[in-house]
Coordinates of C-alpha atoms (C1' of nucleotides) in Angstrom, one line a residue:
Chain A
M1 CA 10.7 -14.1 -2.7
A2 CA 9.3 -11.2 -4.3
R3 CA 5.6 -10.0 -4.8
T4 CA 3.4 -12.0 -7.2
P5 CA 3.2 -10.5 -10.3
T6 CA 0.5 -8.6 -11.5
T7 CA -0.1 -11.2 -14.6
H8 CA -0.4 -14.3 -12.0
D9 CA -4.1 -14.1 -11.3
P10 CA -7.3 -12.0 -11.2
F11 CA -6.3 -10.5 -7.4
N12 CA -2.8 -9.3 -8.4
A13 CA -3.9 -7.5 -11.4
I14 CA -7.0 -6.3 -10.1
A15 CA -5.1 -4.6 -7.5
E16 CA -4.1 -1.8 -9.6
P17 CA -7.0 0.9 -9.9
K18 CA -6.4 2.3 -13.3
R19 CA -6.8 -1.8 -13.9
R20 CA -10.2 -1.6 -12.4
E21 CA -10.8 1.4 -14.3
L22 CA -10.4 -0.5 -17.7
L23 CA -12.7 -3.3 -16.6
E24 CA -15.6 -1.1 -15.9
L25 CA -15.2 0.3 -19.0
L26 CA -14.9 -2.2 -21.5
S27 CA -17.8 -4.1 -19.5
M28 CA -20.3 -1.7 -20.9
Q29 CA -18.7 -1.9 -25.0
E30 CA -16.3 -3.2 -26.7
L31 CA -13.8 -0.3 -27.5
S32 CA -10.3 0.2 -29.6
V33 CA -6.9 1.3 -28.1
N34 CA -7.1 4.7 -29.0
E35 CA -11.2 5.0 -27.9
I36 CA -9.4 3.8 -24.7
V37 CA -7.0 6.9 -24.7
A38 CA -9.7 9.1 -25.6
R39 CA -12.0 8.3 -23.2
L40 CA -9.4 8.0 -20.3
G41 CA -7.2 10.7 -21.3
W42 CA -3.9 8.4 -20.8
T43 CA -1.1 7.3 -23.1
Q44 CA -1.3 5.0 -25.7
P45 CA 1.8 2.7 -24.2
M46 CA -0.1 3.2 -20.8
V47 CA -3.5 1.7 -21.8
S48 CA -1.6 -0.7 -23.8
K49 CA 0.3 -2.2 -21.1
H50 CA -2.4 -2.3 -18.8
L51 CA -4.3 -4.1 -21.2
G52 CA -1.6 -6.7 -21.7
V53 CA -1.6 -7.3 -18.3
L54 CA -5.2 -8.2 -18.1
K55 CA -5.3 -9.9 -21.4
Q56 CA -2.8 -12.2 -19.7
V57 CA -4.9 -13.1 -16.5
G58 CA -7.9 -13.6 -19.2
L59 CA -9.7 -10.5 -17.9
V60 CA -10.0 -8.8 -21.5
S61 CA -10.5 -10.6 -24.9
E62 CA -9.0 -9.1 -28.1
R63 CA -10.7 -9.2 -31.2
R64 CA -8.3 -7.7 -34.0
D65 CA -9.8 -6.0 -37.4
G66 CA -7.0 -4.4 -39.6
R67 CA -4.9 -2.3 -37.6
Q68 CA -7.4 -1.8 -34.6
R69 CA -7.7 -3.6 -31.7
F70 CA -10.9 -4.1 -29.8
Y71 CA -10.8 -5.2 -26.1
R72 CA -13.6 -6.0 -24.1
T73 CA -13.9 -7.3 -20.7
N74 CA -14.3 -11.4 -19.7
A75 CA -16.4 -10.8 -16.4
E76 CA -16.2 -14.4 -15.9
Q77 CA -12.8 -14.4 -15.0
L78 CA -13.9 -12.1 -11.8
K79 CA -15.7 -15.0 -10.4
P80 CA -12.9 -16.3 -8.2
I81 CA -12.9 -12.7 -6.4
Y82 CA -16.5 -12.8 -6.2
D83 CA -16.9 -16.4 -4.6
W84 CA -13.7 -15.3 -2.0
V85 CA -15.1 -11.7 -0.5
A86 CA -19.2 -13.1 -1.0
P87 CA -19.1 -15.1 2.2
F88 CA -17.7 -11.8 4.2
E89 CA -21.2 -10.1 3.0
R90 CA -22.8 -11.3 6.3
Y91 CA -20.3 -9.2 8.4
W92 CA -21.5 -5.8 7.2
N93 CA -25.0 -6.7 5.6
E94 CA -27.8 -6.2 8.1
R95 CA -29.9 -8.5 6.1
F96 CA -28.2 -11.2 8.2
D97 CA -28.7 -10.2 11.5
R98 CA -31.8 -12.1 12.1
L99 CA -29.9 -15.0 11.1
D100 CA -27.1 -14.6 13.4
D101 CA -29.9 -14.3 16.4
I102 CA -31.4 -17.7 15.4
L103 CA -27.4 -19.2 15.6
E104 CA -27.1 -17.6 18.6
Q105 CA -29.7 -19.1 20.0
L106 CA -28.8 -22.7 19.1
K107 CA -26.0 -22.2 20.5
K108 CA -27.1 -21.6 23.6
Q109 CA -29.5 -24.3 23.6
N110 CA -26.5 -26.7 22.6
K111 CA -24.7 -25.7 25.9
E112 CA -27.7 -26.8 27.4
Chain B
M1 CA 6.3 4.7 -9.8
A2 CA 6.3 1.7 -8.6
R3 CA 3.8 -0.6 -7.1
T4 CA 1.4 0.5 -5.0
P5 CA 2.4 -0.5 -1.7
T6 CA 0.4 -3.8 -0.1
T7 CA -0.4 -1.7 3.1
H8 CA -2.3 1.1 0.8
D9 CA -5.8 -0.2 0.3
P10 CA -7.4 -3.8 0.6
F11 CA -7.5 -4.7 -3.1
N12 CA -3.4 -4.5 -2.8
A13 CA -3.4 -6.5 0.7
I14 CA -5.7 -9.4 -0.4
A15 CA -3.5 -9.9 -3.5
E16 CA -1.4 -12.0 -1.6
P17 CA -3.1 -15.3 -0.9
K18 CA -1.2 -16.1 2.4
R19 CA -3.0 -13.3 3.6
R20 CA -6.6 -14.1 2.5
E21 CA -5.8 -17.3 4.2
L22 CA -5.3 -15.2 7.3
L23 CA -8.4 -13.5 7.2
E24 CA -10.5 -16.7 6.4
L25 CA -9.2 -18.1 9.4
L26 CA -9.3 -15.1 11.8
S27 CA -12.8 -14.1 11.0
M28 CA -14.3 -17.5 12.5
Q29 CA -12.1 -16.6 15.9
E30 CA -9.9 -14.8 17.5
L31 CA -6.5 -16.0 17.7
S32 CA -2.7 -15.4 19.0
V33 CA -0.4 -15.2 17.0
N34 CA 1.1 -18.7 18.5
E35 CA -2.0 -20.4 17.6
I36 CA -2.1 -18.9 14.2
V37 CA 1.5 -20.3 13.7
A38 CA 0.5 -23.6 14.6
R39 CA -2.5 -23.9 12.7
L40 CA -1.3 -23.0 9.6
G41 CA 2.7 -24.2 10.0
W42 CA 4.4 -20.6 8.8
T43 CA 7.3 -19.4 10.9
Q44 CA 6.4 -16.9 13.5
P45 CA 7.8 -13.9 11.5
M46 CA 6.2 -14.6 8.6
V47 CA 2.8 -14.7 10.3
S48 CA 3.6 -11.4 12.4
K49 CA 4.7 -10.2 9.0
H50 CA 1.7 -10.7 7.4
L51 CA -0.7 -9.9 10.5
G52 CA 1.3 -5.9 9.8
V53 CA 0.1 -5.4 6.7
L54 CA -3.4 -6.6 7.3
K55 CA -3.6 -3.9 10.6
Q56 CA -2.2 -1.6 8.8
V57 CA -5.4 -1.3 6.4
G58 CA -7.5 -2.1 8.8
L59 CA -8.6 -5.9 7.7
V60 CA -7.4 -7.3 11.2
S61 CA -7.8 -5.4 14.6
E62 CA -5.6 -6.6 17.6
R63 CA -6.1 -7.2 21.3
R64 CA -3.3 -7.1 23.6
D65 CA -3.3 -9.8 26.9
G66 CA -0.2 -10.1 28.8
R67 CA 2.1 -10.7 26.1
Q68 CA -0.1 -12.2 23.8
R69 CA -1.8 -10.2 21.0
F70 CA -5.1 -11.9 19.8
Y71 CA -6.1 -11.0 16.2
R72 CA -9.6 -10.9 14.2
T73 CA -10.7 -10.2 11.0
N74 CA -12.4 -6.8 10.7
A75 CA -14.9 -8.1 7.5
E76 CA -16.2 -4.4 7.0
Q77 CA -13.0 -3.2 5.1
L78 CA -13.6 -5.7 2.7
K79 CA -16.7 -4.2 1.4
P80 CA -15.1 -2.1 -1.1
I81 CA -14.1 -5.0 -2.6
Y82 CA -17.4 -6.7 -2.2
D83 CA -18.6 -3.3 -3.7
W84 CA -16.5 -3.1 -6.6
V85 CA -16.7 -7.1 -8.0
A86 CA -20.5 -7.7 -7.8
P87 CA -21.5 -5.7 -10.5
F88 CA -19.8 -8.6 -12.3
E89 CA -22.1 -10.8 -10.9
R90 CA -24.6 -10.7 -13.5
Y91 CA -22.2 -11.8 -16.3
W92 CA -21.9 -15.3 -15.1
N93 CA -25.1 -15.8 -12.9
E94 CA -28.1 -17.3 -15.0
R95 CA -30.0 -15.5 -12.5
F96 CA -29.8 -12.3 -14.5
D97 CA -30.8 -13.7 -18.0
R98 CA -34.0 -12.8 -18.5
L99 CA -33.2 -9.8 -17.2
D100 CA -31.1 -9.2 -20.1
D101 CA -33.7 -10.2 -22.2
I102 CA -35.6 -7.6 -21.2
L103 CA -33.2 -5.0 -20.9
E104 CA -32.5 -5.8 -25.0
Q105 CA -36.2 -5.6 -25.8
L106 CA -36.5 -2.1 -24.1
K107 CA -33.0 -1.4 -26.5
K108 CA -35.0 -2.4 -29.2
Q109 CA -38.3 -0.3 -28.5
N110 CA -36.3 2.7 -28.3
K111 CA -34.7 2.7 -31.4
E112 CA -37.9 2.6 -33.0
Chain C
dT1 C1' 7.4 1.8 -52.5
dT2 C1' 6.6 5.2 -49.3
dA3 C1' 4.2 7.3 -45.5
dT4 C1' 0.6 7.6 -42.1
dT5 C1' -1.6 4.9 -38.7
dA6 C1' -3.0 1.8 -34.5
dT7 C1' -0.8 -0.8 -31.5
dA8 C1' 3.0 -2.7 -29.0
dT9 C1' 7.9 -3.4 -26.8
dT10 C1' 12.1 -1.8 -25.5
dC11 C1' 14.9 0.6 -21.8
dC12 C1' 15.0 3.5 -18.0
dT13 C1' 14.6 4.5 -12.6
dA14 C1' 12.7 4.5 -8.2
dT15 C1' 10.5 2.0 -4.9
dA16 C1' 8.5 -2.4 -2.7
dT17 C1' 7.7 -6.8 -1.9
dT18 C1' 8.5 -11.9 0.5
dG19 C1' 10.7 -15.1 3.0
dG20 C1' 14.6 -16.2 5.9
dA21 C1' 17.8 -15.7 9.6
dA22 C1' 18.9 -13.0 12.9
dT23 C1' 17.8 -10.4 16.5
dA24 C1' 15.2 -7.0 19.6
dT25 C1' 11.6 -6.0 22.8
dG26 C1' 8.2 -6.2 26.0
dT27 C1' 5.9 -8.7 29.8
dC28 C1' 6.0 -12.1 33.5
dA29 C1' 7.8 -15.8 36.8
dA30 C1' 10.6 -17.5 40.2
Chain D
dT1 C1' 17.5 -9.5 38.6
dT2 C1' 17.5 -13.7 35.9
dG3 C1' 15.8 -16.6 32.7
dA4 C1' 12.4 -18.1 29.8
dC5 C1' 8.4 -16.8 26.7
dA6 C1' 5.3 -14.0 23.1
dT7 C1' 5.7 -11.3 19.5
dA8 C1' 7.5 -7.6 16.2
dT9 C1' 11.6 -5.9 13.6
dT10 C1' 15.7 -5.4 11.3
dC11 C1' 18.7 -6.7 7.5
dC12 C1' 19.2 -9.3 3.8
dA13 C1' 18.8 -11.5 -1.5
dA14 C1' 15.9 -12.0 -5.7
dT15 C1' 12.4 -9.9 -7.8
dA16 C1' 8.5 -6.7 -10.2
dT17 C1' 6.6 -2.9 -10.8
dA18 C1' 4.3 1.6 -13.3
dG19 C1' 5.1 5.4 -15.6
dG20 C1' 8.0 8.2 -19.5
dA21 C1' 10.5 8.5 -23.5
dA22 C1' 11.7 6.6 -27.3
dT23 C1' 11.1 3.6 -30.8
dA24 C1' 9.6 -1.1 -32.6
dT25 C1' 5.9 -3.5 -35.4
dA26 C1' 1.9 -4.4 -38.2
dA27 C1' -1.8 -2.9 -41.4
dT28 C1' -3.6 0.2 -44.9
dA29 C1' -3.5 3.9 -48.4
dA30 C1' -1.2 7.0 -51.7

DNA sequence: TTATTATATTCCTATATTGGAATATGTCAA
DNA sequence: TTGACATATTCCAATATAGGAATATAATAA
């Protein structure tokens, strides 16, 4: 009876804008925590905590090397979101306008 | 210092699976609250509350007629989500494999 | 071993949440 | 006006959250 945890699935994880920013950054390149801190200007614990959430839902993967940990985006985990939202594209993309017209005509023909 | 409200933006609004289900249902057709209750089998207050969240972020629109209220999905508000997630498609869609190869070659050529 | 560096975790507070039950509001009909 | 119907809102509980500060853990170097 509470909001679903952010660590439960990608939809909840990416609701936080900072985590979306992290995913964008780490899709270009693998970075260590301190490099992320330097680039984004957040506090180190803040970076670690958001990375922790993303790791739990599999949206980033971790590689350890000495005392450093390198993270990178695991984009495949975003597919469920894409798959859910993509079918709605037709509603704002004019590319589907002609198809809509055709479907309308078919409907009319069926009624006759 | 708390999680962003569900009514703040589409990303937070659709993190809840029941609201995604509502959006799918109401994209096919306009429905009254009671019709939604009948189709989904949820309690009436639950339906009204979720519709309230979706309405606040503009994801559904409302039409009043007598004592009934008809809702339908306003898909354009999903565009920010699509726009954010679509660039990641390349990471799981094999259609981009050849493009990746070409980019790799260009990188190599640049180094020379 | 001790100090230093890199990262993660804990403790705290303020704030929202979801769902259920009960109730309120609004609209129409008799 | 009164009753019935359609929908929204309030009150409650349990639970998580994000961020800040402080601290813990782990790995390396001196």
